[in-house]
Amino acid sequence: MRISAKDFSSVVSKIGDEIAGKYIRKIIFYSSRIFFLQLSSSRRRYLVINLDNANPSVFISGLSNTPPTLVNPLYLFLKKEMNNAYIVNVSQINNDRIICFKYTITTSAYQTVKRRLYIELISAHPNLILTDDEDIILNAFRKNTIDAPRIIARGFKYEKPHNASRNKIASDEFFDYEKFTNYELSRLNQSSMTRNQEKFIKIYRFVNSRIKAASRKIENIKADVKKANELLSYKEIGDGILAYPIDKKWRTDKLEINGKIIQLNSQKTLAENAQSFYKIYKKAKSTIALSDKLIADAEQELNESLFIKDFLSSSTEEEIERFVSQNALMTAKDKIRLPVTKKYAPYHLKSNDTVFYFGKTAAQNDYLSFVYASRQHIWFHLLNQPGAHVVIKKPNPTDEDLITAAEIALLCSNLDRGEVMYAVKKDVTRGENKGEAHVKKYETIYVSFIRPTTLALYKAAHRLEVK
């Protein structure tokens, strides 16, 4: 929420009225850019400093259930230099979006020293700068080098920026401080993803590396298969060499076979050259034979990693904490314990010893199709329209099973008739968005009515149990 310099003066005044004469009891780094300073007036009153590049801000508000601090060098420095700091006064600098807190602290030698904290809320260059009473810089959020026009580095004198920001023209409307703080609090709620990425950076990097590795593996296998298919013709070349009506011990550097000139190793006999071509052919054939399993394994790893990435981006800090603790000893070769919370759990029902699974949300569909189901299982979806994913977890379902699964797919979309496609799961790949799928080949079933027995089964379906 961009405000004018005049309105910012109101913010500074509000902050000064409340914080002057108070102590800073605790410092919390919510993220690398958002800091909470607890006031002595109340356990829930905090000075909030948000050094967001696009829209930096500072305000005082009540916060409940503040999370543990993230620890970094700047946090450790501020904890030493500002813990239990007594705020003397607060002022605005140069009629700009710069606020200065003058405070005192008692050192470990029981000496009282004066300090200043400058917060520069300048778009694209927000900063937090700590100085002594003579404005000698002690530390800063953003530092630069001595060749910069305005040096911000330890030991140099703090210089106030000139024309730091373009002041928004003040309106005649009354500045609503409560509306301003409510807006800034809503931004804090939206920043939880950033905090999680910083706090759990190792697990984010681990999962992203698995995604990249699995993607590269799939691409490499497909490239190997493409090359191997081209080498299958080497069997015909070997046959052609052996069929040549000359002594097989003869040596030459080329032969014409089926109208093509084939280059040979002149150091080998015709028989030895033929064996070389057969050897390459057998290796290519073996590569193709193994490719399906290798691609299946790589796709499973990719789908699981994408699922975990989605989990990380849509879960609470506590849920991620549990997941990380379960995988504390995780290495690149370990099997990750998938974080299956209730929001991912699909529905299931049983009919004649066949279990049917289906999702009702994008998250459930995504988990069911690309994590829970195996390549040999049968997958169902409405033809040419959005709907639920339905899976039969057995490789050779009966015709009765196929009809029941198609009926379930229709019931999930509140339809009583329609066309449903089905495919072997190995022919279904993940789409661009959560819950989307691409189907390479499929067959269809048209259902003209829903049988009462299937409707009863559908109504009795329940969620998979999750821990």
Short mmCIF file of C-alpha atoms in Angstrom, two decimals:
data_model
loop_
_atom_site.label_atom_id
_atom_site.label_comp_id
_atom_site.label_asym_id
_atom_site.label_seq_id
_atom_site.Cartn_x
_atom_site.Cartn_y
_atom_site.Cartn_z
CA MET A 1 0.00 0.00 0.00
CA ARG A 2 1.89 3.05 -1.28
CA ILE A 3 1.38 6.12 0.90
CA SER A 4 2.51 9.72 0.58
CA ALA A 5 5.30 11.28 2.63
CA LYS A 6 2.63 13.18 4.53
CA ASP A 7 0.80 9.97 5.40
CA PHE A 8 4.12 8.34 6.26
CA SER A 9 4.64 11.15 8.76
CA SER A 10 1.40 9.99 10.39
CA VAL A 11 2.79 6.45 10.55
CA VAL A 12 6.01 7.71 12.16
CA SER A 13 4.01 9.73 14.64
CA LYS A 14 1.85 6.72 15.57
CA ILE A 15 4.94 4.56 16.00
CA GLY A 16 6.72 7.22 18.07
CA ASP A 17 3.75 7.72 20.38
CA GLU A 18 3.62 4.01 21.20
CA ILE A 19 7.26 2.93 21.14
CA ALA A 20 9.06 5.86 22.80
CA GLY A 21 9.91 4.99 26.39
CA LYS A 22 9.52 1.26 25.75
CA TYR A 23 12.04 -1.57 25.58
CA ILE A 24 12.69 -4.07 22.79
CA ARG A 25 12.21 -7.43 24.48
CA LYS A 26 12.75 -9.83 21.60
CA ILE A 27 13.80 -9.85 17.94
CA ILE A 28 12.33 -12.32 15.46
CA PHE A 29 13.45 -12.75 11.86
CA TYR A 30 10.24 -13.96 10.21
CA SER A 31 12.13 -14.14 6.93
CA SER A 32 15.27 -12.59 5.51
CA ARG A 33 13.31 -9.39 4.79
CA ILE A 34 10.68 -9.27 7.54
CA PHE A 35 11.59 -8.57 11.17
CA PHE A 36 9.48 -8.43 14.33
CA LEU A 37 10.64 -6.40 17.36
CA GLN A 38 8.59 -7.18 20.49
CA LEU A 39 7.70 -4.19 22.66
CA SER A 40 7.77 -4.23 26.44
CA SER A 41 4.24 -2.79 26.61
CA SER A 42 2.68 -6.14 25.66
CA ARG A 43 3.79 -9.62 24.66
CA ARG A 44 1.72 -9.31 21.49
CA ARG A 45 2.74 -5.81 20.36
CA TYR A 46 5.45 -5.77 17.73
CA LEU A 47 7.23 -3.28 15.55
CA VAL A 48 7.08 -4.91 12.10
CA ILE A 49 9.77 -4.04 9.55
CA ASN A 50 9.13 -5.31 6.02
CA LEU A 51 12.01 -4.68 3.60
CA ASP A 52 10.15 -5.94 0.56
CA ASN A 53 11.73 -4.50 -2.59
CA ALA A 54 8.45 -3.48 -4.21
CA ASN A 55 6.62 -2.06 -1.22
CA PRO A 56 8.66 -1.77 2.02
CA SER A 57 6.85 -0.75 5.18
CA VAL A 58 7.06 -0.32 8.94
CA PHE A 59 4.21 -0.34 11.47
CA ILE A 60 3.17 -1.49 14.94
CA SER A 61 0.48 -4.10 15.40
CA GLY A 62 -0.62 -6.99 17.55
CA LEU A 63 0.68 -10.39 16.52
CA SER A 64 -0.28 -13.71 18.03
CA ASN A 65 1.48 -17.06 17.70
CA THR A 66 4.67 -15.62 16.25
CA PRO A 67 6.90 -18.37 14.83
CA PRO A 68 10.46 -19.10 15.95
CA THR A 69 13.08 -16.81 14.49
CA LEU A 70 15.21 -17.68 11.50
CA VAL A 71 18.86 -17.37 12.41
CA ASN A 72 21.40 -15.56 10.24
CA PRO A 73 24.39 -13.25 10.89
CA LEU A 74 22.30 -10.07 10.90
CA TYR A 75 19.87 -11.57 13.41
CA LEU A 76 22.73 -12.51 15.74
CA PHE A 77 24.14 -8.99 15.45
CA LEU A 78 20.80 -7.27 16.17
CA LYS A 79 20.13 -9.64 19.05
CA LYS A 80 23.37 -8.45 20.60
CA GLU A 81 22.96 -4.75 19.77
CA MET A 82 19.21 -4.26 20.28
CA ASN A 83 17.99 -6.82 22.78
CA ASN A 84 16.45 -4.93 25.70
CA ALA A 85 17.10 -1.63 23.90
CA TYR A 86 15.36 1.42 25.39
CA ILE A 87 13.74 3.57 22.69
CA VAL A 88 14.40 7.27 23.36
CA ASN A 89 12.60 8.80 20.38
CA VAL A 90 11.48 8.22 16.79
CA SER A 91 11.78 10.73 13.92
CA GLN A 92 11.29 11.05 10.19
CA ILE A 93 14.38 11.97 8.13
CA ASN A 94 14.36 14.53 5.29
CA ASN A 95 10.55 14.42 5.14
CA ASP A 96 11.03 11.13 3.29
CA ARG A 97 10.30 7.46 3.86
CA ILE A 98 13.18 7.14 6.30
CA ILE A 99 12.61 6.60 9.99
CA CYS A 100 15.24 6.86 12.74
CA PHE A 101 15.00 5.16 16.12
CA LYS A 102 17.34 6.55 18.78
CA TYR A 103 17.87 4.11 21.63
CA THR A 104 20.22 3.13 24.41
CA ILE A 105 21.51 -0.26 25.52
CA THR A 106 23.55 -1.51 28.44
CA THR A 107 26.64 -3.45 27.41
CA SER A 108 28.06 -6.54 29.11
CA ALA A 109 30.46 -4.15 30.87
CA TYR A 110 27.41 -2.34 32.32
CA GLN A 111 28.01 0.76 30.24
CA THR A 112 25.08 2.63 28.68
CA VAL A 113 25.70 3.46 25.03
CA LYS A 114 23.62 5.30 22.45
CA ARG A 115 22.66 3.78 19.11
CA ARG A 116 20.57 4.71 16.08
CA LEU A 117 18.55 2.45 13.81
CA TYR A 118 17.70 3.87 10.38
CA ILE A 119 15.01 2.17 8.31
CA GLU A 120 14.96 3.35 4.70
CA LEU A 121 11.73 2.37 2.98
CA ILE A 122 12.89 3.20 -0.53
CA SER A 123 11.42 1.02 -3.27
CA ALA A 124 13.97 -1.33 -4.85
CA HIS A 125 16.56 -0.30 -2.23
CA PRO A 126 15.03 -0.71 1.24
CA ASN A 127 17.57 -0.90 4.03
CA LEU A 128 18.09 -1.23 7.76
CA ILE A 129 21.23 0.49 9.03
CA LEU A 130 22.57 0.44 12.59
CA THR A 131 24.97 3.20 13.71
CA ASP A 132 26.54 4.51 16.87
CA ASP A 133 25.68 7.91 18.32
CA GLU A 134 28.01 9.64 15.85
CA ASP A 135 26.39 7.91 12.86
CA ILE A 136 29.31 5.54 12.23
CA ILE A 137 27.84 2.45 10.58
CA LEU A 138 28.01 -0.74 12.63
CA ASN A 139 26.02 -3.04 10.32
CA ALA A 140 23.36 -2.95 7.61
CA PHE A 141 20.85 -5.14 5.81
CA ARG A 142 22.28 -4.05 2.46
CA LYS A 143 25.95 -3.15 2.24
CA ASN A 144 27.92 -1.91 -0.75
CA THR A 145 31.52 -1.21 -1.70
CA ILE A 146 33.70 1.87 -1.36
CA ASP A 147 33.31 2.71 -5.06
CA ALA A 148 29.56 3.29 -4.62
CA PRO A 149 28.29 6.93 -4.72
CA ARG A 150 26.91 6.44 -1.20
CA ILE A 151 28.98 4.04 0.86
CA ILE A 152 27.14 1.75 3.26
CA ALA A 153 29.75 -0.30 5.07
CA ARG A 154 31.01 -0.85 8.58
CA GLY A 155 33.21 1.99 9.84
CA PHE A 156 31.92 4.60 7.36
CA LYS A 157 29.74 7.54 8.35
CA TYR A 158 26.06 7.20 7.57
CA GLU A 159 24.92 9.60 4.87
CA LYS A 160 21.25 10.30 4.34
CA PRO A 161 20.13 9.53 0.78
CA HIS A 162 19.34 12.49 -1.47
CA ASN A 163 15.99 12.45 -3.27
CA ALA A 164 15.57 8.93 -1.99
CA SER A 165 12.08 8.40 -3.35
CA ARG A 166 9.45 10.12 -5.37
CA ASN A 167 6.84 11.23 -2.93
CA LYS A 168 3.33 10.31 -3.80
CA ILE A 169 1.15 13.41 -3.88
CA ALA A 170 -0.82 13.58 -0.66
CA SER A 171 -4.59 13.45 -0.95
CA ASP A 172 -7.02 15.45 1.14
CA GLU A 173 -8.54 12.23 2.45
CA PHE A 174 -8.09 11.30 6.07
CA PHE A 175 -5.27 8.76 6.51
CA ASP A 176 -6.72 5.59 8.03
CA TYR A 177 -3.89 4.04 10.06
CA GLU A 178 -5.98 1.01 11.00
CA LYS A 179 -6.75 0.30 7.35
CA PHE A 180 -3.03 0.66 6.59
CA THR A 181 -1.99 -1.82 9.30
CA ASN A 182 -4.70 -4.32 8.28
CA TYR A 183 -3.40 -4.21 4.72
CA GLU A 184 0.18 -4.74 5.88
CA LEU A 185 -0.90 -7.66 8.09
CA SER A 186 -2.58 -9.30 5.10
CA ARG A 187 0.75 -9.03 3.26
CA LEU A 188 2.43 -10.82 6.15
CA ASN A 189 0.02 -13.72 5.79
CA GLN A 190 0.90 -13.96 2.11
CA SER A 191 4.63 -14.08 2.90
CA SER A 192 4.47 -17.47 4.69
CA MET A 193 5.59 -19.17 1.45
CA THR A 194 8.76 -17.04 1.41
CA ARG A 195 9.46 -17.89 5.04
CA ASN A 196 9.02 -21.61 4.35
CA GLN A 197 11.36 -21.44 1.36
CA GLU A 198 14.02 -19.78 3.49
CA LYS A 199 13.54 -21.94 6.58
CA PHE A 200 13.40 -25.21 4.64
CA ILE A 201 15.81 -24.20 1.90
CA LYS A 202 17.67 -27.53 2.06
CA ILE A 203 14.56 -29.61 1.42
CA TYR A 204 13.46 -27.22 -1.38
CA ARG A 205 16.88 -27.56 -3.02
CA PHE A 206 16.84 -31.33 -2.53
CA VAL A 207 13.42 -31.72 -4.17
CA ASN A 208 14.26 -29.32 -7.02
CA SER A 209 17.49 -31.24 -7.69
CA ARG A 210 15.50 -34.50 -7.84
CA ILE A 211 13.07 -32.94 -10.31
CA LYS A 212 15.90 -31.73 -12.55
CA ALA A 213 17.76 -35.06 -12.29
CA ALA A 214 14.65 -37.13 -13.08
CA SER A 215 13.74 -34.86 -16.01
CA ARG A 216 17.25 -35.12 -17.43
CA LYS A 217 17.22 -38.89 -16.92
CA ILE A 218 13.98 -39.23 -18.91
CA GLU A 219 15.32 -37.03 -21.71
CA ASN A 220 18.59 -39.00 -21.85
CA ILE A 221 16.81 -42.37 -21.93
CA LYS A 222 14.53 -41.21 -24.73
CA ALA A 223 17.55 -39.93 -26.66
CA ASP A 224 19.29 -43.29 -26.15
CA VAL A 225 16.19 -45.13 -27.37
CA LYS A 226 15.97 -42.92 -30.46
CA LYS A 227 19.61 -43.64 -31.26
CA ALA A 228 19.15 -47.35 -30.50
CA ASN A 229 16.23 -47.59 -32.94
CA GLU A 230 18.51 -46.20 -35.64
CA LEU A 231 21.10 -48.88 -34.83
CA LEU A 232 18.67 -51.79 -35.26
CA SER A 233 19.48 -51.70 -38.96
CA TYR A 234 23.00 -52.93 -38.08
CA LYS A 235 21.68 -56.50 -38.01
CA GLU A 236 20.81 -56.23 -41.71
CA ILE A 237 24.30 -54.85 -42.37
CA GLY A 238 25.87 -57.80 -40.53
CA ASP A 239 23.69 -60.23 -42.50
CA GLY A 240 24.64 -58.46 -45.72
CA ILE A 241 28.36 -58.75 -44.96
CA LEU A 242 28.12 -62.49 -44.24
CA ALA A 243 25.99 -62.99 -47.37
CA TYR A 244 28.65 -61.39 -49.56
CA PRO A 245 29.94 -64.04 -52.03
CA ILE A 246 33.62 -63.69 -51.14
CA ASP A 247 36.04 -65.16 -48.60
CA LYS A 248 34.98 -64.04 -45.11
CA LYS A 249 38.67 -63.64 -44.15
CA TRP A 250 39.05 -60.93 -46.76
CA ARG A 251 39.81 -57.43 -45.49
CA THR A 252 38.51 -54.18 -47.02
CA ASP A 253 37.51 -50.70 -45.86
CA LYS A 254 34.02 -50.70 -47.48
CA LEU A 255 31.33 -52.79 -49.13
CA GLU A 256 28.17 -52.01 -51.07
CA ILE A 257 25.14 -53.58 -49.34
CA ASN A 258 21.58 -53.04 -50.57
CA GLY A 259 22.72 -50.13 -52.68
CA LYS A 260 24.57 -48.36 -49.86
CA ILE A 261 28.30 -48.02 -49.24
CA ILE A 262 29.08 -49.37 -45.76
CA GLN A 263 32.36 -48.29 -44.16
CA LEU A 264 34.30 -51.18 -42.57
CA ASN A 265 37.38 -51.57 -40.40
CA SER A 266 40.08 -52.57 -42.84
CA GLN A 267 42.09 -54.13 -39.96
CA LYS A 268 39.35 -56.75 -39.48
CA THR A 269 38.09 -59.58 -41.65
CA LEU A 270 34.58 -59.51 -43.11
CA ALA A 271 33.45 -61.98 -40.42
CA GLU A 272 34.92 -59.79 -37.64
CA ASN A 273 33.24 -56.69 -39.11
CA ALA A 274 29.92 -58.54 -39.21
CA GLN A 275 30.31 -59.48 -35.52
CA SER A 276 30.99 -55.82 -34.65
CA PHE A 277 27.72 -54.80 -36.32
CA TYR A 278 25.86 -57.62 -34.53
CA LYS A 279 27.33 -56.51 -31.20
CA ILE A 280 26.09 -52.92 -31.72
CA TYR A 281 22.68 -54.26 -32.77
CA LYS A 282 22.37 -56.43 -29.63
CA LYS A 283 23.34 -53.50 -27.39
CA ALA A 284 20.75 -51.29 -29.08
CA LYS A 285 18.08 -53.98 -28.69
CA SER A 286 18.96 -54.34 -25.01
CA THR A 287 18.75 -50.54 -24.51
CA ILE A 288 15.24 -50.50 -26.00
CA ALA A 289 14.16 -53.48 -23.87
CA LEU A 290 15.34 -51.82 -20.66
CA SER A 291 14.04 -48.35 -21.52
CA ASP A 292 10.44 -48.91 -20.43
CA LYS A 293 11.42 -49.84 -16.87
CA LEU A 294 14.03 -47.08 -16.65
CA ILE A 295 11.55 -44.45 -17.87
CA ALA A 296 8.89 -45.80 -15.50
CA ASP A 297 11.25 -45.48 -12.53
CA ALA A 298 12.34 -41.98 -13.56
CA GLU A 299 8.75 -40.83 -14.13
CA GLN A 300 7.73 -42.18 -10.72
CA GLU A 301 10.59 -40.26 -9.09
CA LEU A 302 9.65 -37.12 -11.05
CA ASN A 303 5.96 -37.38 -10.14
CA GLU A 304 6.73 -37.96 -6.46
CA SER A 305 9.10 -34.99 -6.41
CA LEU A 306 6.56 -32.72 -8.13
CA PHE A 307 3.98 -33.87 -5.60
CA ILE A 308 6.30 -32.99 -2.71
CA LYS A 309 7.03 -29.60 -4.29
CA ASP A 310 3.30 -28.91 -4.41
CA PHE A 311 2.99 -30.05 -0.79
CA LEU A 312 5.74 -27.64 0.27
CA SER A 313 4.07 -24.71 -1.50
CA SER A 314 0.58 -25.36 -0.08
CA SER A 315 1.22 -26.61 3.47
CA THR A 316 1.65 -24.98 6.83
CA GLU A 317 5.00 -24.61 8.53
CA GLU A 318 3.99 -27.29 11.06
CA GLU A 319 3.10 -29.80 8.31
CA ILE A 320 6.43 -29.19 6.60
CA GLU A 321 8.21 -29.56 9.96
CA ARG A 322 6.72 -33.05 10.37
CA PHE A 323 7.69 -34.01 6.84
CA VAL A 324 11.27 -32.77 7.29
CA SER A 325 11.62 -34.62 10.60
CA GLN A 326 10.49 -37.85 8.92
CA ASN A 327 13.21 -37.42 6.30
CA ALA A 328 15.95 -36.01 8.53
CA LEU A 329 18.57 -38.51 7.32
CA MET A 330 17.55 -38.20 3.69
CA THR A 331 20.17 -38.48 0.98
CA ALA A 332 19.87 -38.45 -2.78
CA LYS A 333 19.56 -42.26 -2.83
CA ASP A 334 16.97 -42.54 -0.09
CA LYS A 335 13.28 -43.23 -0.66
CA ILE A 336 11.32 -40.19 0.48
CA ARG A 337 8.37 -40.81 2.78
CA LEU A 338 5.63 -38.96 0.93
CA PRO A 339 3.77 -36.34 2.98
CA VAL A 340 0.21 -37.62 2.46
CA THR A 341 -2.04 -35.30 4.44
CA LYS A 342 -5.83 -35.49 4.35
CA LYS A 343 -6.17 -32.95 1.55
CA TYR A 344 -4.47 -35.37 -0.86
CA ALA A 345 -6.28 -38.54 0.21
CA PRO A 346 -8.61 -39.81 -2.57
CA TYR A 347 -11.86 -41.73 -2.08
CA HIS A 348 -12.22 -45.46 -2.57
CA LEU A 349 -14.90 -48.13 -2.70
CA LYS A 350 -14.96 -51.88 -3.24
CA SER A 351 -17.15 -54.03 -5.51
CA ASN A 352 -16.70 -57.76 -6.14
CA ASP A 353 -13.10 -57.76 -4.85
CA THR A 354 -12.18 -54.82 -7.10
CA VAL A 355 -11.17 -51.53 -5.47
CA PHE A 356 -11.97 -48.25 -7.25
CA TYR A 357 -10.30 -44.94 -6.38
CA PHE A 358 -11.34 -41.43 -7.36
CA GLY A 359 -10.51 -37.83 -6.52
CA LYS A 360 -12.82 -34.87 -5.99
CA THR A 361 -10.22 -32.08 -6.06
CA ALA A 362 -7.20 -31.25 -8.21
CA ALA A 363 -4.88 -32.19 -5.33
CA GLN A 364 -6.57 -35.58 -4.84
CA ASN A 365 -6.58 -36.29 -8.60
CA ASP A 366 -2.92 -35.35 -8.88
CA TYR A 367 -1.88 -37.61 -5.99
CA LEU A 368 -4.06 -40.51 -7.16
CA SER A 369 -2.93 -40.50 -10.79
CA PHE A 370 0.73 -39.59 -10.52
CA VAL A 371 1.83 -40.91 -7.12
CA TYR A 372 -0.54 -43.57 -5.86
CA ALA A 373 -1.41 -45.45 -9.07
CA SER A 374 1.08 -47.71 -10.86
CA ARG A 375 1.79 -47.83 -14.57
CA GLN A 376 -0.16 -51.04 -15.16
CA HIS A 377 -3.38 -49.81 -13.55
CA ILE A 378 -6.38 -48.52 -15.51
CA TRP A 379 -7.22 -44.80 -15.50
CA PHE A 380 -10.61 -43.19 -16.33
CA HIS A 381 -11.79 -39.65 -17.09
CA LEU A 382 -14.72 -37.95 -18.81
CA LEU A 383 -14.10 -37.52 -22.52
CA ASN A 384 -13.31 -33.96 -23.60
CA GLN A 385 -14.48 -32.26 -20.40
CA PRO A 386 -13.15 -31.65 -16.88
CA GLY A 387 -13.86 -34.19 -14.22
CA ALA A 388 -12.54 -36.62 -11.63
CA HIS A 389 -9.74 -39.11 -12.12
CA VAL A 390 -10.82 -42.71 -11.47
CA VAL A 391 -8.38 -45.60 -11.09
CA ILE A 392 -8.80 -49.37 -10.92
CA LYS A 393 -5.72 -50.68 -9.15
CA LYS A 394 -5.39 -53.93 -11.07
CA PRO A 395 -3.93 -54.57 -14.51
CA ASN A 396 -6.69 -56.69 -16.11
CA PRO A 397 -10.14 -55.49 -15.01
CA THR A 398 -13.30 -57.22 -16.22
CA ASP A 399 -15.88 -55.58 -18.48
CA GLU A 400 -18.05 -55.16 -15.38
CA ASP A 401 -15.19 -53.29 -13.66
CA LEU A 402 -14.78 -50.97 -16.66
CA ILE A 403 -18.48 -50.05 -16.67
CA THR A 404 -18.50 -49.43 -12.90
CA ALA A 405 -15.44 -47.15 -13.12
CA ALA A 406 -17.01 -45.20 -16.01
CA GLU A 407 -20.19 -44.74 -13.96
CA ILE A 408 -18.14 -43.45 -11.02
CA ALA A 409 -16.46 -40.90 -13.30
CA LEU A 410 -19.90 -39.63 -14.37
CA LEU A 411 -21.25 -39.56 -10.80
CA CYS A 412 -18.29 -37.41 -9.68
CA SER A 413 -19.49 -34.75 -12.14
CA ASN A 414 -23.19 -35.21 -11.29
CA LEU A 415 -23.93 -36.74 -14.72
CA ASP A 416 -26.25 -39.67 -15.42
CA ARG A 417 -24.92 -40.48 -18.88
CA GLY A 418 -21.97 -39.72 -21.10
CA GLU A 419 -18.77 -40.93 -22.73
CA VAL A 420 -15.76 -41.87 -20.60
CA MET A 421 -12.23 -42.59 -21.79
CA TYR A 422 -9.94 -45.11 -20.18
CA ALA A 423 -6.27 -45.90 -20.64
CA VAL A 424 -3.44 -47.84 -19.11
CA LYS A 425 -1.80 -45.55 -16.56
CA LYS A 426 1.58 -45.72 -18.37
CA ASP A 427 -0.06 -43.80 -21.24
CA VAL A 428 -1.12 -40.97 -18.92
CA THR A 429 1.33 -38.18 -18.10
CA ARG A 430 1.15 -35.17 -15.82
CA GLY A 431 -0.18 -31.92 -17.31
CA GLU A 432 1.03 -28.37 -16.81
CA ASN A 433 -1.24 -27.66 -13.85
CA LYS A 434 -2.19 -29.63 -10.76
CA GLY A 435 -4.74 -32.34 -11.57
CA GLU A 436 -4.29 -32.05 -15.35
CA ALA A 437 -3.26 -35.04 -17.47
CA HIS A 438 -2.21 -35.83 -21.05
CA VAL A 439 -3.35 -39.17 -22.50
CA LYS A 440 -1.32 -40.72 -25.32
CA LYS A 441 -3.87 -43.39 -26.33
CA TYR A 442 -7.20 -44.49 -24.94
CA GLU A 443 -10.49 -46.26 -25.54
CA THR A 444 -13.99 -45.06 -24.66
CA ILE A 445 -17.13 -46.36 -22.99
CA TYR A 446 -20.57 -44.79 -23.39
CA VAL A 447 -22.79 -45.08 -20.34
CA SER A 448 -26.50 -44.53 -21.03
CA PHE A 449 -27.65 -44.74 -17.39
CA ILE A 450 -26.25 -45.21 -13.88
CA ARG A 451 -27.11 -48.51 -12.23
CA PRO A 452 -28.61 -48.26 -8.72
CA THR A 453 -25.93 -50.62 -7.35
CA THR A 454 -23.14 -48.30 -8.52
CA LEU A 455 -24.93 -45.25 -7.10
CA ALA A 456 -25.19 -47.00 -3.72
CA LEU A 457 -21.48 -47.89 -3.82
CA TYR A 458 -20.55 -44.31 -4.72
CA LYS A 459 -22.53 -42.87 -1.83
CA ALA A 460 -20.78 -45.30 0.55
CA ALA A 461 -17.25 -44.36 -0.61
CA HIS A 462 -14.85 -43.03 2.01
CA ARG A 463 -11.44 -41.37 2.10
CA LEU A 464 -8.17 -43.26 2.32
CA GLU A 465 -6.78 -43.23 5.82
CA VAL A 466 -3.74 -41.01 6.24
CA LYS A 467 -1.38 -40.47 9.14
#
